[in-house]
Tab-separated table of C-alpha atoms in Angstrom:
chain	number	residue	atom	x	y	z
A	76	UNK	CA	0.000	0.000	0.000
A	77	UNK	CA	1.046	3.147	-1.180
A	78	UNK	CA	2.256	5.490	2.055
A	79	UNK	CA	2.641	9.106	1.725
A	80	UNK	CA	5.804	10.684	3.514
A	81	UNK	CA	8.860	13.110	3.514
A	82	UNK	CA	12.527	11.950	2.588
A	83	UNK	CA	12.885	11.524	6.050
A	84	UNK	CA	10.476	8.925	6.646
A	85	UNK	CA	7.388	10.511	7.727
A	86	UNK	CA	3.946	8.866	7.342
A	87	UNK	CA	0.804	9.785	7.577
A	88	UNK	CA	0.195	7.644	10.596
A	89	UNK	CA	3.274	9.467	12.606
A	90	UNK	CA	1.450	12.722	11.780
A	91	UNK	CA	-1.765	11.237	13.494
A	92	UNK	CA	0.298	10.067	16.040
A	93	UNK	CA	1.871	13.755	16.703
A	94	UNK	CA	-1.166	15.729	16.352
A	95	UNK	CA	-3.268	13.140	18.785
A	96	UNK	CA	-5.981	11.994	16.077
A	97	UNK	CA	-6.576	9.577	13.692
A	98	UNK	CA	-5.186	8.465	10.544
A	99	UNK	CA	-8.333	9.559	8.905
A	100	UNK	CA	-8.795	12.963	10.791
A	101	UNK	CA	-5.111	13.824	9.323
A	102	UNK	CA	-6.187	12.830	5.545
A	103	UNK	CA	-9.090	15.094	5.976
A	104	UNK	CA	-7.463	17.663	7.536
A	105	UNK	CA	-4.411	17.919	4.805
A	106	UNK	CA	-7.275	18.347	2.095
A	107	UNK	CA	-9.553	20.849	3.704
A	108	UNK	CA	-12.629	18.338	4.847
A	109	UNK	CA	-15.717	20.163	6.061
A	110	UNK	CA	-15.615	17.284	8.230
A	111	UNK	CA	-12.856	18.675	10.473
A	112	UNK	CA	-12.790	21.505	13.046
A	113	UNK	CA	-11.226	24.863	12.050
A	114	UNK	CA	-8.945	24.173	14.893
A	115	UNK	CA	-8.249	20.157	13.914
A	116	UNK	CA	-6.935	21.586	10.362
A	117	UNK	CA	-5.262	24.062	11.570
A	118	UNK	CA	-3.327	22.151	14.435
A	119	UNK	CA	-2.709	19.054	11.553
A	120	UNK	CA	-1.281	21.382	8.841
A	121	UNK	CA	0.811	23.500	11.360
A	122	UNK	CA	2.328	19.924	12.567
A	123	UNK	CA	2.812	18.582	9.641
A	124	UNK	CA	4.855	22.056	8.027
A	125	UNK	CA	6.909	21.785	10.886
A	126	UNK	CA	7.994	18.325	10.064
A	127	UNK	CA	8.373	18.813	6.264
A	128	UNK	CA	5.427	16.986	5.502
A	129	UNK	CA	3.919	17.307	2.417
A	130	UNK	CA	0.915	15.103	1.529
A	131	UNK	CA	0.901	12.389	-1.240
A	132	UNK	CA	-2.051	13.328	-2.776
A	133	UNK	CA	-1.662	10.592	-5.774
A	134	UNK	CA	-0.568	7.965	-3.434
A	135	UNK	CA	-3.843	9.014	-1.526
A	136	UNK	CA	-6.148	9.078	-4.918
A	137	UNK	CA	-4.891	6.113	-6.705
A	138	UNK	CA	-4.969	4.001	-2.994
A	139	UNK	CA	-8.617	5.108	-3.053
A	140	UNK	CA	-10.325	4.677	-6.780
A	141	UNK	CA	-11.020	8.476	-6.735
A	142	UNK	CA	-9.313	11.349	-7.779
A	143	UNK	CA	-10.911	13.968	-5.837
A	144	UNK	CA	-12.075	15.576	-8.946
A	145	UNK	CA	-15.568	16.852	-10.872
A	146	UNK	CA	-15.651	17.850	-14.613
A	147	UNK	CA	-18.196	20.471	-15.060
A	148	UNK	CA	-18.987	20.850	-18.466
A	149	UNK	CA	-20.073	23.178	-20.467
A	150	UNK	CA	-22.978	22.584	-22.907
A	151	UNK	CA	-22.308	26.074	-24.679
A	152	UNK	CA	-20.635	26.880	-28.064
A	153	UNK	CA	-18.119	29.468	-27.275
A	154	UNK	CA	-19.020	32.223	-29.833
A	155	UNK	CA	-18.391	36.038	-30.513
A	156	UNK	CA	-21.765	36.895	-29.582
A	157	UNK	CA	-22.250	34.854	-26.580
A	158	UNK	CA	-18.409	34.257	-24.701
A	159	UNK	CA	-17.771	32.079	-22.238
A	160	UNK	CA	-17.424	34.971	-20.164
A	161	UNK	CA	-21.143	35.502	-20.301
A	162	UNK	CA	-22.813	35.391	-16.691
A	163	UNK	CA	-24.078	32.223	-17.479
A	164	UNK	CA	-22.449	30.104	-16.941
A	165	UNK	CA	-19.769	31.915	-14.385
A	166	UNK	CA	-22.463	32.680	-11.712
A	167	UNK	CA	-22.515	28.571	-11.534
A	168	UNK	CA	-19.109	27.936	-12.121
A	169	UNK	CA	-18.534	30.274	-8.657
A	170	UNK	CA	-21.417	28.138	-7.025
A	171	UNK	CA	-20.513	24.658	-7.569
A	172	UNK	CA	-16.376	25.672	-7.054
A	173	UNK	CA	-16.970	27.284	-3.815
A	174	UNK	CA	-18.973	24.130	-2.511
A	175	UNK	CA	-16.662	21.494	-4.126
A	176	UNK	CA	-13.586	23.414	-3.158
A	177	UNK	CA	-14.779	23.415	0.415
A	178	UNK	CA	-14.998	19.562	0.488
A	179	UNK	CA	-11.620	19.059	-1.067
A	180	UNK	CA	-12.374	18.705	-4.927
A	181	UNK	CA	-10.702	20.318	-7.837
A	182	UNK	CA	-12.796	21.265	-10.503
A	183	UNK	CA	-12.077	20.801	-13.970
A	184	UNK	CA	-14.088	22.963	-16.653
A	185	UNK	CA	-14.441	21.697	-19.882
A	186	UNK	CA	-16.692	21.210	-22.958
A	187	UNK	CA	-18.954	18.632	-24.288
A	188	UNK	CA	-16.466	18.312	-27.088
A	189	UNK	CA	-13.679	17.253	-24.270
A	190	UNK	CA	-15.079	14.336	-22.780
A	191	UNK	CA	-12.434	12.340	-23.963
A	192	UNK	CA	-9.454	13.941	-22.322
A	193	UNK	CA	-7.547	12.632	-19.578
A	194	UNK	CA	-9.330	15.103	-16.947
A	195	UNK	CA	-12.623	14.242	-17.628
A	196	UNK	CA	-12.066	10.325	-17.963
A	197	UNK	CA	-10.566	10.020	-14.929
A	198	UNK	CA	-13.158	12.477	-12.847
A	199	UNK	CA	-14.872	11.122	-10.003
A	200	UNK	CA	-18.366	12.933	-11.447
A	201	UNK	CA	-19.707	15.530	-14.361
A	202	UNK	CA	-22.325	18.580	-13.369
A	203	UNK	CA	-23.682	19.588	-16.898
A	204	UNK	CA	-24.152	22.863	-17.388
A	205	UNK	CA	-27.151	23.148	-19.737
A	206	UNK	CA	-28.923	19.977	-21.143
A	207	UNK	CA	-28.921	20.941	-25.347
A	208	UNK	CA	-31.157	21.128	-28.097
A	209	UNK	CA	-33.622	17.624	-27.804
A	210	UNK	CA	-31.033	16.914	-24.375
A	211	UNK	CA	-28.488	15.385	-26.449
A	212	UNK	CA	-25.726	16.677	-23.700
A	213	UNK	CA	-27.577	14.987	-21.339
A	214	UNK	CA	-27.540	11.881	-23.539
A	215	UNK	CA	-23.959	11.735	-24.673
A	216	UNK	CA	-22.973	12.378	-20.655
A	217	UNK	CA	-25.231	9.303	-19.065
A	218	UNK	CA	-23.269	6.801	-21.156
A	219	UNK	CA	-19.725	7.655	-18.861
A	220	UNK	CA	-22.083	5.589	-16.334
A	221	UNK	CA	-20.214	8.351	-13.631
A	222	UNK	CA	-22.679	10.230	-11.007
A	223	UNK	CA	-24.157	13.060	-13.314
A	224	UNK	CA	-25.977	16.441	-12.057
A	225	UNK	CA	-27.499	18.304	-14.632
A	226	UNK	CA	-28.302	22.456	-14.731
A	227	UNK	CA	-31.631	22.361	-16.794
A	228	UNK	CA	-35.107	21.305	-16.857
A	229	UNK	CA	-36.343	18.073	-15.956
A	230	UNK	CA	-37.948	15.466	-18.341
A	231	UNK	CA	-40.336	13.175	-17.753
A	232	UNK	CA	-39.606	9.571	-17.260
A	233	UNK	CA	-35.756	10.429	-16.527
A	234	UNK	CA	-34.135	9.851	-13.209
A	235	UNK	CA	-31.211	12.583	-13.840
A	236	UNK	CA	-30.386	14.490	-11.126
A	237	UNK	CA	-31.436	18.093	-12.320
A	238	UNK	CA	-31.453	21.644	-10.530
A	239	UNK	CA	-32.800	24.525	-12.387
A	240	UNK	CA	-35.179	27.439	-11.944
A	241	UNK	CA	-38.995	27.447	-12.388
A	242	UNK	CA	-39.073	28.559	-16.029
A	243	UNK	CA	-42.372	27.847	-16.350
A	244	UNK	CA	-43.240	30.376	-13.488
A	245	UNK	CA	-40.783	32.970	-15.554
A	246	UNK	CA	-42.926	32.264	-18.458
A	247	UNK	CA	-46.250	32.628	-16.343
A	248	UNK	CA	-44.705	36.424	-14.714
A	249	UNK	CA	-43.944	37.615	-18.053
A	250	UNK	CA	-47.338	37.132	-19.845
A	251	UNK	CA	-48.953	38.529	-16.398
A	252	UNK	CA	-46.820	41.526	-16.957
A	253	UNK	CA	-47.428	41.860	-20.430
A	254	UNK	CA	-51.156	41.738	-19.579
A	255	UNK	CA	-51.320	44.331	-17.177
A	256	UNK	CA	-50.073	46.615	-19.463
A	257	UNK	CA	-53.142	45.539	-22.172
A	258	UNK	CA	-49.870	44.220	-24.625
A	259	UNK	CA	-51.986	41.370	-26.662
A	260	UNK	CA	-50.216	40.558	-29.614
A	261	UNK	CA	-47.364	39.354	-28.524
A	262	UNK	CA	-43.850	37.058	-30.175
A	263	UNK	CA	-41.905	34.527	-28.120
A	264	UNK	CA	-38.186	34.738	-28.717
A	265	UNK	CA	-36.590	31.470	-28.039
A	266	UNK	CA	-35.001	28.020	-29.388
A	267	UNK	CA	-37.913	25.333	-27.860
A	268	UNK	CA	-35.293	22.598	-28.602
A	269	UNK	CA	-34.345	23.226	-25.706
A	270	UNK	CA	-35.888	21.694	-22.369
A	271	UNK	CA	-35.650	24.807	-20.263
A	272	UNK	CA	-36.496	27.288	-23.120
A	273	UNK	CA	-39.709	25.062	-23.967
A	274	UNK	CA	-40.933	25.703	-20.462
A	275	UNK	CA	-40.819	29.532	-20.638
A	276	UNK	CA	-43.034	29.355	-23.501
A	277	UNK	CA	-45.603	27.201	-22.527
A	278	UNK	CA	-45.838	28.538	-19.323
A	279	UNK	CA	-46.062	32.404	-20.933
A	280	UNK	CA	-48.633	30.750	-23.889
A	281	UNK	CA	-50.592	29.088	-20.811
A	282	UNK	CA	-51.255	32.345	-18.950
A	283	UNK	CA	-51.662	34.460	-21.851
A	284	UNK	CA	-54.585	31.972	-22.391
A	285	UNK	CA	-57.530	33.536	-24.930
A	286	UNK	CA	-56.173	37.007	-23.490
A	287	UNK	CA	-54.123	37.668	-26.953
A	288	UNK	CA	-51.770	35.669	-29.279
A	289	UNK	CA	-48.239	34.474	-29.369
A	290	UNK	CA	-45.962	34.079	-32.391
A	291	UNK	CA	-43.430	32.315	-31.757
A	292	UNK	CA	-39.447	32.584	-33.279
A	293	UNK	CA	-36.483	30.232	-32.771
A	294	UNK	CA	-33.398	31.485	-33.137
A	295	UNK	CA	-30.673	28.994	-32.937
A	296	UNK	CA	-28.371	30.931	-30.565
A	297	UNK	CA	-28.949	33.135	-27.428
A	298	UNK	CA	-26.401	36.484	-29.000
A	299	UNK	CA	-27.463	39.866	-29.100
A	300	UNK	CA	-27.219	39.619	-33.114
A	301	UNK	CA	-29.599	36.769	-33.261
A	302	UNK	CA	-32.380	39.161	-31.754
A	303	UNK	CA	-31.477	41.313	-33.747
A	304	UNK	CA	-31.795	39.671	-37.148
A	305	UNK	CA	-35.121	37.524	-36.003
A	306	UNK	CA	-37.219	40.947	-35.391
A	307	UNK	CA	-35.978	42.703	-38.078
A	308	UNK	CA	-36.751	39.580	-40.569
A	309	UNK	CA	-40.044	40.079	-38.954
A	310	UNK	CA	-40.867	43.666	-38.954
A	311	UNK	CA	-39.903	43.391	-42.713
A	312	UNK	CA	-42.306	40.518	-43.301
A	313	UNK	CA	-45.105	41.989	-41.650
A	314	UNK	CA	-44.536	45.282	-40.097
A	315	UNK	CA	-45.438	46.553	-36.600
A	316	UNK	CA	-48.025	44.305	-35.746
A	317	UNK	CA	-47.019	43.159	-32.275
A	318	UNK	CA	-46.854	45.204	-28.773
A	319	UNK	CA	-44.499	42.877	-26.961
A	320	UNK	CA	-41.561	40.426	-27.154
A	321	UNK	CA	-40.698	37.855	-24.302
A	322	UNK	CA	-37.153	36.708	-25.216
A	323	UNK	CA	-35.932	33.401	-24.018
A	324	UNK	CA	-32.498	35.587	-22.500
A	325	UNK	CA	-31.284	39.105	-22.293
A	326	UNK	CA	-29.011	39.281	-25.356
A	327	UNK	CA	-32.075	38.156	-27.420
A	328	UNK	CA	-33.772	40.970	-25.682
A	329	UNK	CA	-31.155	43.539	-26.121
A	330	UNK	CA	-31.213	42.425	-29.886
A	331	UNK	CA	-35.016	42.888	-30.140
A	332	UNK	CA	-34.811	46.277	-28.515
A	333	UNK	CA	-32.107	47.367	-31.049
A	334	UNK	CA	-33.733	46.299	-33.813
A	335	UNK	CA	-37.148	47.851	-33.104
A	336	UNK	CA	-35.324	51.349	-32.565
A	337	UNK	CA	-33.756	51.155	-36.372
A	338	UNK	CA	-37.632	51.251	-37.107
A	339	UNK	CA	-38.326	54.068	-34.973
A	340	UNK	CA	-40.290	51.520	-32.692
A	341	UNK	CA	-40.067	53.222	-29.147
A	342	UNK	CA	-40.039	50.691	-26.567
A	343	UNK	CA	-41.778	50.469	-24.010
A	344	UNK	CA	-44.265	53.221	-25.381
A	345	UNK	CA	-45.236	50.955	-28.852
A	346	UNK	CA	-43.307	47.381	-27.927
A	347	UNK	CA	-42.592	45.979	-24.701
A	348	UNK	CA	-39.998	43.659	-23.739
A	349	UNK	CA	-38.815	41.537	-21.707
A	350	UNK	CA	-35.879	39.897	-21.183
A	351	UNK	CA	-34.422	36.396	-19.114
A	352	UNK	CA	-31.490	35.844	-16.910
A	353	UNK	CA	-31.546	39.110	-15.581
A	354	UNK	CA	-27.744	39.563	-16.458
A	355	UNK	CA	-25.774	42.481	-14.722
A	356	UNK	CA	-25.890	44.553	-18.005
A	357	UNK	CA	-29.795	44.385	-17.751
A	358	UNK	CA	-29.775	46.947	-15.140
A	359	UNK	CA	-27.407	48.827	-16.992
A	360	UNK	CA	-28.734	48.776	-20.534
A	361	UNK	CA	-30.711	51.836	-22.364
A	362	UNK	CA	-33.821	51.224	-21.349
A	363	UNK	CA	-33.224	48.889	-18.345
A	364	UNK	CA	-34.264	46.041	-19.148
A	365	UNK	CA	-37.455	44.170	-17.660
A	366	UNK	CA	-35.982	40.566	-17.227
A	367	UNK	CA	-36.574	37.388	-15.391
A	368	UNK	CA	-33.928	36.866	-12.622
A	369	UNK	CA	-32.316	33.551	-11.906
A	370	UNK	CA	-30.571	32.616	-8.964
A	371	UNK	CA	-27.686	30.954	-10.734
A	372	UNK	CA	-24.937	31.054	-7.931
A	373	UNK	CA	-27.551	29.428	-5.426
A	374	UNK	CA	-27.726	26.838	-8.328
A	375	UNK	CA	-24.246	26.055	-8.196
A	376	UNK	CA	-23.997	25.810	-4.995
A	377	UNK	CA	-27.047	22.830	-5.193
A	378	UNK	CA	-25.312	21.385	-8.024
A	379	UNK	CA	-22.338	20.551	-6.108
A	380	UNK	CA	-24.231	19.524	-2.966
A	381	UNK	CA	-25.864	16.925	-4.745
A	382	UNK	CA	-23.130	15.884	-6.720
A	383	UNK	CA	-21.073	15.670	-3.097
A	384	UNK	CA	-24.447	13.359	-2.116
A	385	UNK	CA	-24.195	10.742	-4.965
A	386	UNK	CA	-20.498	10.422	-4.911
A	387	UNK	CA	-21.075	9.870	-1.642
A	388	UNK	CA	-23.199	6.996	-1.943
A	389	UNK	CA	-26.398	8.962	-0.469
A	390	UNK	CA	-29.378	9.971	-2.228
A	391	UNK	CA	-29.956	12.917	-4.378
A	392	UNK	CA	-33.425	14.231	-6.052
A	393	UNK	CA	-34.067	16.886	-8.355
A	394	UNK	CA	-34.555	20.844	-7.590
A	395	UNK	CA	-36.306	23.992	-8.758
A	396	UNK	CA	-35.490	27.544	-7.486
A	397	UNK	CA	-37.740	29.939	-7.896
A	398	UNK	CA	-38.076	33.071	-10.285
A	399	UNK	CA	-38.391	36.565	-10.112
A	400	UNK	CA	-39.410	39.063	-12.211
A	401	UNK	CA	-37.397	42.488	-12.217
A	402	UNK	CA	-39.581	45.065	-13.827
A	403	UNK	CA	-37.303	47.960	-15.044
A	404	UNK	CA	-38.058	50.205	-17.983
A	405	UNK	CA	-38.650	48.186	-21.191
């Protein structure tokens, strides 16, 4: 068995031995276990720098099967109008790292085109970070046969792990506001390929009820340029003859809003909209934006709890965080 020590001879189990705690206590300890006291890690890891130690962590992993490790990956097409840089997904990333972190995981980010590399094989679970048109991510990520949490939606019949907002209720808040302001003819802005985007629509379609109508348009990517180009392909088709746009996030919004002002289309005065994500430039935009907030950090944070759980051998069951809508000026 592999025994991790200094050049002087050190182990593991002299460390437990100086400090006056176990063998296991020591191991957690050395890689910052909630498990242990403040004071236990402290008094281990001030021991063990005065004797040179320095912990084996491959020794450690390879002893155990594990390698202290989760892949998150990305289900996002890095692109100029939408960079990896966007909010989403960085509000998760800082979520799920702080949790894991705090248990004594790394965290490898990577893509769904990565899942072959060396980091992800050999990762003791994957947290998917969106689920893909028809949940083809989802798909391609069950067959590892490692514990999987998904950010998303969840589908029926499927016993994925999956923590997400209540886009339905997004949907639901928007048409409500949209009604209160007698807006009736209204256009959906959103790709319902995908599982989380399909909810915001049927839940806004739902509550708009008989009230008005919905047309619906499905861009293929969530960038400020593809609102753009879908409202003006419609305002050329068929003019002004809608008073409000729900888009499926805010750089679809921002696009919309842009492209009704080339027209001369004052918003909110002749077209409403309203945005999803509620992204820090929402605030900031001219107008401010009317979006849907999501509480993506809190997400992370749940995505790495329950990825801690089934790694863990313990249960783990789906979530949904709730919605709110931020009316501003659009």
């Amino acid at each position: 068995m592999a025994t991790a020590k200094t050049d002087s001879g050190l182990t593991m189990e002299d460390l437990a031995q100086l400090a006056g705690v176990s063998k296991i206590t020591v191991s957690r300890a050395l890689r910052n276990s909630p498990l242990v006291t403040d004071a236990t890690r402290e008094k281990v890891r001030r021991i063990a720098e005065e004797q040179g130690y320095r912990f084996n962590v491959s020794a450690r992993n390879l002893r155990m099967g594990r390698s202290y490790s989760v892949a998150v990956v990305v289900e996002m097409t890095p692109e100029k109008g939408r960079p990896m840089s966007d909010p989403y997904p960085l509000e998760l990333l800082g979520g799920i790292t702080q949790e894991l972190t705090t248990a004594g995981y790394s965290v490898v980010l990577t893509s769904k085109q990565l899942l072959d590399t060396a980091p992800v094989q050999g990762a003791d679970g994957l947290i998917l970070l969106g689920q893909g048109s028809h949940g083809e991510a989802v798909t391609a990520l069950q067959k590892t046969g490692r514990p999987l949490v998904v950010w998303g939606a969840p589908a029926p019949d499927s016993d994925t792990v999956v923590v997400g907002s209540d886009n339905r209720k997004g949907g639901i808040s928007a048409a409500h506001r949209f009604l209160e302001q007698g807006r009736k003819k209204l256009v959906f802005l959103g790709d319902v390929d995908h599982a989380e985007v399909q909810e915001r629509c049927a839940g806004f379609i739902d509550a708009i009820g008989g009230q008005g109508t919905v047309h619906i348009m499905r861009p293929k990517a969530f960038t400020f340029e593809a609102g753009f180009d879908c409202i003006s392909a419609l305002l050329k088709k068929k003019g002004p003859v809608f008073d409000g746009v729900f888009a499926a996030s805010d750089l679809l919004a921002m696009g919309a809003i842009r492209a009704l002002a080339e027209k001369n289309l004052r918003v909110p005065e002749i077209v409403s909209v309203i945005g999803y994500d509620d992204t820090p430039g929402a605030a900031s935009f001219v107008p401010p934006l009317t979006s849907v907030h999501q509480y993506l950090r809190d997400g992370g944070v749940l995505l790495a709890k329950k990825m801690l759980d089934l790694m863990n051998g313990q249960p783990a069951t789906s979530e949904v965080l709730p919605t709110t809508l931020m009316v501003r000026q659009t």
